[in-house]
mmCIF file of C-alpha atoms in Angstrom:
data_model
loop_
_atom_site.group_PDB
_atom_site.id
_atom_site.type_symbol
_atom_site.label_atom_id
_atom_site.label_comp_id
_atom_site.label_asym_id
_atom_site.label_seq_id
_atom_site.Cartn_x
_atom_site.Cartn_y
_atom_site.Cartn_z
ATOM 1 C CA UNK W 1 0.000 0.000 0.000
ATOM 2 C CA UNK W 2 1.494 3.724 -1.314
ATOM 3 C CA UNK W 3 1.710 6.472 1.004
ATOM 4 C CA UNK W 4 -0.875 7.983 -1.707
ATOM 5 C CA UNK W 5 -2.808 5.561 -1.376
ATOM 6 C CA UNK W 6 -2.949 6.496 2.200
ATOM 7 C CA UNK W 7 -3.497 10.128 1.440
ATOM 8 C CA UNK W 8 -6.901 9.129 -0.781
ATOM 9 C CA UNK W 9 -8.316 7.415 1.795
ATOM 10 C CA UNK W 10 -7.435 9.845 4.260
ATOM 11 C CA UNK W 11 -9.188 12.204 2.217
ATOM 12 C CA UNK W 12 -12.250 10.884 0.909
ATOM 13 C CA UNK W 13 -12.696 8.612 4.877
ATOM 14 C CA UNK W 14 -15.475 11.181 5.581
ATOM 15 C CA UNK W 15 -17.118 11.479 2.519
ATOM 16 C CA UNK W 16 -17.543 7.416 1.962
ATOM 17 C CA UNK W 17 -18.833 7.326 5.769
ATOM 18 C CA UNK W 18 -21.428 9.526 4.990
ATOM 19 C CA UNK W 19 -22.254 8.000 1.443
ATOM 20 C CA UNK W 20 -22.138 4.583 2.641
ATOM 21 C CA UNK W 21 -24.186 4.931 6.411
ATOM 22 C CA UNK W 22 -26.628 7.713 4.411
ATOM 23 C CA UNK W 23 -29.019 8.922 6.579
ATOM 24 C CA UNK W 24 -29.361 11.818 5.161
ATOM 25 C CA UNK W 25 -26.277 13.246 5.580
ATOM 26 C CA UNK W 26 -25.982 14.804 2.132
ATOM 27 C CA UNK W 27 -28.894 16.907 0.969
ATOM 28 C CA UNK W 28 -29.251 17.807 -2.446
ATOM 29 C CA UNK W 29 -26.215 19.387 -4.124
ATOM 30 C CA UNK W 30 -24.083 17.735 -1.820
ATOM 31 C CA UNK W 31 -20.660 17.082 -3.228
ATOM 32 C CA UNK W 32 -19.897 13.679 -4.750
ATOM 33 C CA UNK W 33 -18.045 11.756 -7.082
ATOM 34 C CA UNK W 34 -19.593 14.034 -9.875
ATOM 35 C CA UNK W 35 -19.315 17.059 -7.948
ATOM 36 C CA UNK W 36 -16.292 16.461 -5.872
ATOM 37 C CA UNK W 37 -15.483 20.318 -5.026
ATOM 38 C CA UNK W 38 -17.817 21.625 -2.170
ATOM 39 C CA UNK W 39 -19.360 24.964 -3.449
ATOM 40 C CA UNK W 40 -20.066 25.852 -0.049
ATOM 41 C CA UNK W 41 -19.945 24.680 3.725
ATOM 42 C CA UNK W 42 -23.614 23.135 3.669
ATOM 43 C CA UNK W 43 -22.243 20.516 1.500
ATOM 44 C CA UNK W 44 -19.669 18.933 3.713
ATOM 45 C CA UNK W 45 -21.094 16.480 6.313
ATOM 46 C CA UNK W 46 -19.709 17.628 10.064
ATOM 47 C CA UNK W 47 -17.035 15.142 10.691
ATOM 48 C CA UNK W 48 -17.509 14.975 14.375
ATOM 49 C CA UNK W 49 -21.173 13.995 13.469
ATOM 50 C CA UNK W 50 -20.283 11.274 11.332
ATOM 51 C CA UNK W 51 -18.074 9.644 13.161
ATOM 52 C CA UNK W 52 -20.900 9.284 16.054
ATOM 53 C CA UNK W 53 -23.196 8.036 13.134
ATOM 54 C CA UNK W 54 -20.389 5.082 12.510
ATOM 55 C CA UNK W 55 -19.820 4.550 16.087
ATOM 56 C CA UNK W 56 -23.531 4.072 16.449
ATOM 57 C CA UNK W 57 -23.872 1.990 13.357
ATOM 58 C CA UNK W 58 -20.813 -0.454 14.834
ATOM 59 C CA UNK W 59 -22.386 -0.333 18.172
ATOM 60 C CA UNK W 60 -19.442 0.936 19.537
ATOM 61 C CA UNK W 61 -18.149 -0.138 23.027
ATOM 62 C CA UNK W 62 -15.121 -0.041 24.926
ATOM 63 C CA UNK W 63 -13.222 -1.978 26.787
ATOM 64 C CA UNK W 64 -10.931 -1.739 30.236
ATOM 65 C CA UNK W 65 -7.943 -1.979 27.693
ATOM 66 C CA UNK W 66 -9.047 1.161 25.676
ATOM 67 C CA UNK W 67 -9.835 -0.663 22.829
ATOM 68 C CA UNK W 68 -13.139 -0.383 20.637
ATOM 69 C CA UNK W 69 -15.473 -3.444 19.417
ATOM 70 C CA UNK W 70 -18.276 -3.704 17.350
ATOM 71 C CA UNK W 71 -21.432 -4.771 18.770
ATOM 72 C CA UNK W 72 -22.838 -8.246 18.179
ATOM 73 C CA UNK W 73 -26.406 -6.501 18.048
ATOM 74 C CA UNK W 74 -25.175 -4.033 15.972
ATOM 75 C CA UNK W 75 -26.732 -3.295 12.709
ATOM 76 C CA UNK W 76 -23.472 -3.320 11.114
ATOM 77 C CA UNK W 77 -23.613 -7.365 12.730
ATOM 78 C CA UNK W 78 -26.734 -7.344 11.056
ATOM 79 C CA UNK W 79 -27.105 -6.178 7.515
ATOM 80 C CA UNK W 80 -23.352 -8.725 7.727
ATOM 81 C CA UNK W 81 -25.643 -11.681 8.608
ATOM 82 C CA UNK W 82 -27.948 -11.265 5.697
ATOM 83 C CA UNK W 83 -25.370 -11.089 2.894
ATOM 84 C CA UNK W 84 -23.694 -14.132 4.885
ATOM 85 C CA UNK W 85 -27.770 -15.907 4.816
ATOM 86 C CA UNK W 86 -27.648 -14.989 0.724
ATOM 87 C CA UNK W 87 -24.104 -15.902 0.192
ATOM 88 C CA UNK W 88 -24.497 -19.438 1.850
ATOM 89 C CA UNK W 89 -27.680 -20.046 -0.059
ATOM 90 C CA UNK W 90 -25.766 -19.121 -3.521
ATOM 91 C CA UNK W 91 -22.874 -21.469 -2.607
ATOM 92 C CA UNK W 92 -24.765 -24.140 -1.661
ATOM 93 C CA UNK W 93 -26.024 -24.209 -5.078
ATOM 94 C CA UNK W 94 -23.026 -23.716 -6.735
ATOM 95 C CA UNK W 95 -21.478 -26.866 -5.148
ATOM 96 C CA UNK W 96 -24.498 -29.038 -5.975
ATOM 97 C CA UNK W 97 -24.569 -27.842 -9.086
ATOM 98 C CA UNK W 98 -20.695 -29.047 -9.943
ATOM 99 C CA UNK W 99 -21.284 -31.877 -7.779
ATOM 100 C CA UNK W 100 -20.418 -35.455 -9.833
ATOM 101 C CA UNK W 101 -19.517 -33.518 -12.906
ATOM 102 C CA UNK W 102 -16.665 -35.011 -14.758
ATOM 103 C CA UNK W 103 -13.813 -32.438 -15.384
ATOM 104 C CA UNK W 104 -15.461 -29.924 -13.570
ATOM 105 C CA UNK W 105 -13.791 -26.782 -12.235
ATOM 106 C CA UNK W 106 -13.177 -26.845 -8.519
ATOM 107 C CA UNK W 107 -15.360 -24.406 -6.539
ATOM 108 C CA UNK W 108 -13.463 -21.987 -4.556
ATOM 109 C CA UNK W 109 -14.096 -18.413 -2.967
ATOM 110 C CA UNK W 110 -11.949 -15.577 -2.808
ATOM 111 C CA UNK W 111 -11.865 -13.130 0.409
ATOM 112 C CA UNK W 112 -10.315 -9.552 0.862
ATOM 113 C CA UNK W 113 -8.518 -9.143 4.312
ATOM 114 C CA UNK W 114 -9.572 -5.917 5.796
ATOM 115 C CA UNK W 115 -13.227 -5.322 6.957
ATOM 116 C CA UNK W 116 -13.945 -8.283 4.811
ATOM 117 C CA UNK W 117 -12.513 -11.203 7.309
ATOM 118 C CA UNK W 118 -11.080 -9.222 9.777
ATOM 119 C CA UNK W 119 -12.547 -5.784 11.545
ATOM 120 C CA UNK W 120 -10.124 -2.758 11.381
ATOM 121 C CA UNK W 121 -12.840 -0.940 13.313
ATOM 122 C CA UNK W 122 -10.513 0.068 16.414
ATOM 123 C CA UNK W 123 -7.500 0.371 14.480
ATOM 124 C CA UNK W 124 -9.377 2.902 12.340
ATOM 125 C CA UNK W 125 -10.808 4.690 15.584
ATOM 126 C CA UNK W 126 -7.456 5.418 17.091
ATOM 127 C CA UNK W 127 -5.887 6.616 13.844
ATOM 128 C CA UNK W 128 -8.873 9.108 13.295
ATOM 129 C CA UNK W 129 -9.506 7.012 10.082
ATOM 130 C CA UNK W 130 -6.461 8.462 9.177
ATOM 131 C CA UNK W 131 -4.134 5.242 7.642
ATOM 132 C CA UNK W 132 -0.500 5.227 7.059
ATOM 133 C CA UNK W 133 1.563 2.302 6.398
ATOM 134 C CA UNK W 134 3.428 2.950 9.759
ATOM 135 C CA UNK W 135 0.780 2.944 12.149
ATOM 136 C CA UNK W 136 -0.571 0.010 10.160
ATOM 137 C CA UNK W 137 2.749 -1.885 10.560
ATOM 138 C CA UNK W 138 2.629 -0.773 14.350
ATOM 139 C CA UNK W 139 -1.067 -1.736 14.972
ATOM 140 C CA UNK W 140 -0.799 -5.530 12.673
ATOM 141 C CA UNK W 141 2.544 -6.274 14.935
ATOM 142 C CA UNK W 142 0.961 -6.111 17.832
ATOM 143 C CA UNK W 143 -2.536 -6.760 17.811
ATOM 144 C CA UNK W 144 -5.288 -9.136 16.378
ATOM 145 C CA UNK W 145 -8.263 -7.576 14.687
ATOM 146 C CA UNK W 146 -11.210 -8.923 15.524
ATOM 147 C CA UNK W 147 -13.103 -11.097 12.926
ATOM 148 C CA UNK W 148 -15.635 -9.705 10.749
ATOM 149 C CA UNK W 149 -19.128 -11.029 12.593
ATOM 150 C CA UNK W 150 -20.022 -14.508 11.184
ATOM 151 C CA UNK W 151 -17.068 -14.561 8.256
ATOM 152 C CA UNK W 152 -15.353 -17.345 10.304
ATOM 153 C CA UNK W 153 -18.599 -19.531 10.662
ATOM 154 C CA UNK W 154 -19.367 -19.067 7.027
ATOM 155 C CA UNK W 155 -15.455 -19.171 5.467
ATOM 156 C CA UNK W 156 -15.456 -23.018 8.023
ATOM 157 C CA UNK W 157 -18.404 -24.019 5.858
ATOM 158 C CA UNK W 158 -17.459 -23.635 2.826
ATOM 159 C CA UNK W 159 -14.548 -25.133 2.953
ATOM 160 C CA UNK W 160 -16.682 -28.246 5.057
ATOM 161 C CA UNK W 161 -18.487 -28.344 1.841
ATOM 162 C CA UNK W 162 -15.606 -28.926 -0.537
ATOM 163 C CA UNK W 163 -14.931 -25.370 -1.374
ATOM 164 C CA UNK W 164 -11.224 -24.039 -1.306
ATOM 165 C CA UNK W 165 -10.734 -20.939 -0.206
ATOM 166 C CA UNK W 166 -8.228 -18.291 -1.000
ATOM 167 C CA UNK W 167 -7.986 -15.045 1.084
ATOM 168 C CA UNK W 168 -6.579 -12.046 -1.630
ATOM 169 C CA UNK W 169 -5.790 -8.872 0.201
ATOM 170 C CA UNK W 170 -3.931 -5.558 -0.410
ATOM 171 C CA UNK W 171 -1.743 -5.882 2.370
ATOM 172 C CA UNK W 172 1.980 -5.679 1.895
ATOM 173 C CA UNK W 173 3.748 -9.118 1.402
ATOM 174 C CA UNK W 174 6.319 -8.173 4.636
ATOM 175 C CA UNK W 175 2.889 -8.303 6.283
ATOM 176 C CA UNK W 176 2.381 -11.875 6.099
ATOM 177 C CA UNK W 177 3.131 -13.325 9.010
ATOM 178 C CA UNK W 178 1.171 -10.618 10.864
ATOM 179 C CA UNK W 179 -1.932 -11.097 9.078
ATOM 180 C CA UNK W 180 -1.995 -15.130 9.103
ATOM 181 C CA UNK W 181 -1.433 -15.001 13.189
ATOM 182 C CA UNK W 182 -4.271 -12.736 13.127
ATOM 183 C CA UNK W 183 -6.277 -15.049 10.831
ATOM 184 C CA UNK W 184 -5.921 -18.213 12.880
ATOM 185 C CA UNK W 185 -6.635 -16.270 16.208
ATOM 186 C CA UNK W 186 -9.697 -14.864 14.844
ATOM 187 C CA UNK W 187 -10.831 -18.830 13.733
ATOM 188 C CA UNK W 188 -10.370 -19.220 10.396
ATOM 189 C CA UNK W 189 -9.551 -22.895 9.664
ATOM 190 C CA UNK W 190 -8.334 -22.849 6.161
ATOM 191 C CA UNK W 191 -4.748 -22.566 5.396
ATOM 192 C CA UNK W 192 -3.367 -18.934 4.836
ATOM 193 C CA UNK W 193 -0.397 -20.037 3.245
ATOM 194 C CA UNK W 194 1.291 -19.362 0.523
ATOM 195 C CA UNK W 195 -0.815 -21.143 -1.942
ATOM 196 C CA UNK W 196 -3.762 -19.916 -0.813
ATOM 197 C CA UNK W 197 -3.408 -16.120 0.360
ATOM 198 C CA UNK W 198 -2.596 -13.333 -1.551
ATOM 199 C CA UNK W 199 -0.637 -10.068 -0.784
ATOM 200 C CA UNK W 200 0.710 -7.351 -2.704
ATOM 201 C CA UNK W 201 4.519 -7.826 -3.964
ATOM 202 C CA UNK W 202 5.755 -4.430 -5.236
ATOM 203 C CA UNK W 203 9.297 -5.572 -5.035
ATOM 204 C CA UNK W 204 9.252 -9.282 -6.896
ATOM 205 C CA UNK W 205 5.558 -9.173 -8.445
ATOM 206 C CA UNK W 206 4.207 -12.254 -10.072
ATOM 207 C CA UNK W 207 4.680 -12.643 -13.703
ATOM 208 C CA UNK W 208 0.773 -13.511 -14.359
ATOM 209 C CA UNK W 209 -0.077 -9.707 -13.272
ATOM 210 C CA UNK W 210 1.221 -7.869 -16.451
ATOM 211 C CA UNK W 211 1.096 -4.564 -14.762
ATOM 212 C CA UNK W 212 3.418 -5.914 -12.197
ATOM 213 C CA UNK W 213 4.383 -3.502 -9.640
ATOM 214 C CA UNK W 214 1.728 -0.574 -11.140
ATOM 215 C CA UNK W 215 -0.833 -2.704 -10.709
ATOM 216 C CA UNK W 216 -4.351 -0.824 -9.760
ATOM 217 C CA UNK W 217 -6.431 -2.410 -6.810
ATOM 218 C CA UNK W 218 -8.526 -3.709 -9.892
ATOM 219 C CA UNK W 219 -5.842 -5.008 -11.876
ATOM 220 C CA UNK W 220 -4.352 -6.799 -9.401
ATOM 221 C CA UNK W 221 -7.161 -8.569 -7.678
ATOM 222 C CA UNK W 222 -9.056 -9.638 -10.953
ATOM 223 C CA UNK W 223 -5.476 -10.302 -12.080
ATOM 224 C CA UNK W 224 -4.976 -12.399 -9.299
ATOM 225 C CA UNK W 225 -8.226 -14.291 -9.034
ATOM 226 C CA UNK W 226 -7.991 -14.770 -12.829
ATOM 227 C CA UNK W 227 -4.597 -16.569 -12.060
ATOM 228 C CA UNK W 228 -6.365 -19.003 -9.674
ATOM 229 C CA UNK W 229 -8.537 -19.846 -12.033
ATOM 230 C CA UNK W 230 -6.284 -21.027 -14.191
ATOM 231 C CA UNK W 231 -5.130 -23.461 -11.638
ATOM 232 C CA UNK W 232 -8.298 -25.595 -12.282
ATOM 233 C CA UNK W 233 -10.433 -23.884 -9.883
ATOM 234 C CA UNK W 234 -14.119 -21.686 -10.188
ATOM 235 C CA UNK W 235 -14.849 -18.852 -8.328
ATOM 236 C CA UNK W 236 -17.959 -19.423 -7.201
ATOM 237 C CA UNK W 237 -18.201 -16.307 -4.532
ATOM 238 C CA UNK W 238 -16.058 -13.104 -4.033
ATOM 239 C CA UNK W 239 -16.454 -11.384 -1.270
ATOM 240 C CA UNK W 240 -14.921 -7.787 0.055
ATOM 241 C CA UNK W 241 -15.513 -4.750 1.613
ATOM 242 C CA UNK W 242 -14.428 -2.458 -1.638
ATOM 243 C CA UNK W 243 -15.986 -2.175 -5.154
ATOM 244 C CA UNK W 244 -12.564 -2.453 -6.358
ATOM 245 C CA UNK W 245 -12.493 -5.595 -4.599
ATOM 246 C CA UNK W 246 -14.919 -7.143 -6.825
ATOM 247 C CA UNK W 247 -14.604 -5.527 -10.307
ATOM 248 C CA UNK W 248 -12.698 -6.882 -13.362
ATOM 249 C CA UNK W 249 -14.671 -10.625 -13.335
ATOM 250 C CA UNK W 250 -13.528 -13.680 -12.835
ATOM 251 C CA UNK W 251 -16.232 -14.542 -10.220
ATOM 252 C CA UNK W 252 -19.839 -16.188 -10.441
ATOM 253 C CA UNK W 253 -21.147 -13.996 -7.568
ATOM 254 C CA UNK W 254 -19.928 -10.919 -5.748
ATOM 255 C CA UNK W 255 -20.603 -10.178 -2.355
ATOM 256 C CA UNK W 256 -20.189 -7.160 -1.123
ATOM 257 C CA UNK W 257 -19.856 -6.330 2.962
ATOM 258 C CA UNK W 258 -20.629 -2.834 4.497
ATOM 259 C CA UNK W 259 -17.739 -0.372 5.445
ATOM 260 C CA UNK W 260 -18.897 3.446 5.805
ATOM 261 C CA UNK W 261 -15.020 4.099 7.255
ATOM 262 C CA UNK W 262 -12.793 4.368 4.224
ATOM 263 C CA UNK W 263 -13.215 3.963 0.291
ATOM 264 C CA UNK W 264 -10.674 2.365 -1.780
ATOM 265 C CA UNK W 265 -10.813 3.255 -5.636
#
């Protein structure tokens, strides 16, 4: 991840809070991606007020340690639980479907890291939803996010069912070993290793991403997804908290989880 990349979603981490809880936060002739310059004052959401809309959304609480979790009851937990009751419906399917076929594609599903299996809620709350790849370095060395409500129960399942599953995130590659401790503590069974999870690799990039180290967040998950295919699998479901997760194909069905604290072109 680029320190620009840092800057954007520094940037726009107000403005996608307010598009993606709503609420009516933007009245008409609010800026957006059309009209990204404010004309005037009334156009900006207070920043102070959306970050109480997000903590209310999360069901924010606080522990004796300082740190924030997400509520349970939450109806961030919830509107999560019905695109995990959809997506287990649509995979179901899919398996029975390829089930006994002769030569068949195995099914597999693809998962993004952040806010997709794993919560960066507090991390994001003590950085002001401000990222940079220090603090992240700081925070991922030291402490386990907390898993995305339900993602563990449903990623065990799948893979219960016959369905491999590869985890494809935007993380750095020196962040590996970080992000599979967190992944195990958080109760994901599959294996996060190096067959099976993705990170970006800036230095030494693979040679099936033809943009290599340039790649877009685009580019280089459809590139990379497109590269497990050709290892004999189908994609069956995709899953992430980012539209750029889940653009460029290469996927039967996209699922795509809530996150009003950052947006990720």
């Amino acid at each position: 991840m680029q320190l620009s990349l840092a800057s954007k979603r520094a940037r726009i981490a107000a403005a996608g809070a307010a598009l993606a809880v709503g609420a009516g936060l933007y009245t008409a002739g609010a800026a957006s991606a059309e009209h990204s310059v404010p004309r005037t004052d009334k156009e900006i959401p207070n920043l102070t007020k959306v970050t109480d809309k997000i903590k209310a959304y999360y069901g924010d609480t606080t522990a004796k340690n300082g740190q924030h979790y997400a509520s349970p009851d939450s109806n961030y937990a919830k509107q999560v639980a019905d695109i995990q009751k959809k997506a287990k419906a649509q995979l179901e399917k899919a398996v029975k479907n390829q089930s006994g076929k002769k030569g068949a594609p195995k099914p597999a599903i693809v998962l993004d890291v952040d806010d997709t299996t794993l919560l960066t809620y507090n991390y994001e709350l003590q950085q002001g939803f401000h990222f940079t790849p220090e603090s992240q370095d700081a925070y991922l060395k030291s402490t386990d996010m907390a898993p995305v409500f339900g993602m563990p129960q449903l990623v065990n399942w799948a893979q219960s069912k016959g369905i491999t599953v590869f985890f494809v995130t935007g993380r750095d590659e020196h962040q590996r070993d970080w992000s599979v401790r967190n992944l195990k503590s958080a109760g994901y069974k599959p294996a996060a290793d190096t067959a099976h999870f993705f990170l970006k690799n800036k230095k030494t990039p693979p040679a099936y991403l033809p943009c290599g180290a340039t790649c877009t967040t685009v580019e280089y998950k459809a590139g990379t997804r497109k590269h497990i295919e050709s290892q004999g699998y189908r994609i069956v479901g995709n899953f992430g908290d980012q539209y750029s997760d889940l653009q460029g194909g290469y996927a039967q069905h996209t699922y795509k989880l809530p996150n009003p604290m950052y947006f990720l072109p």
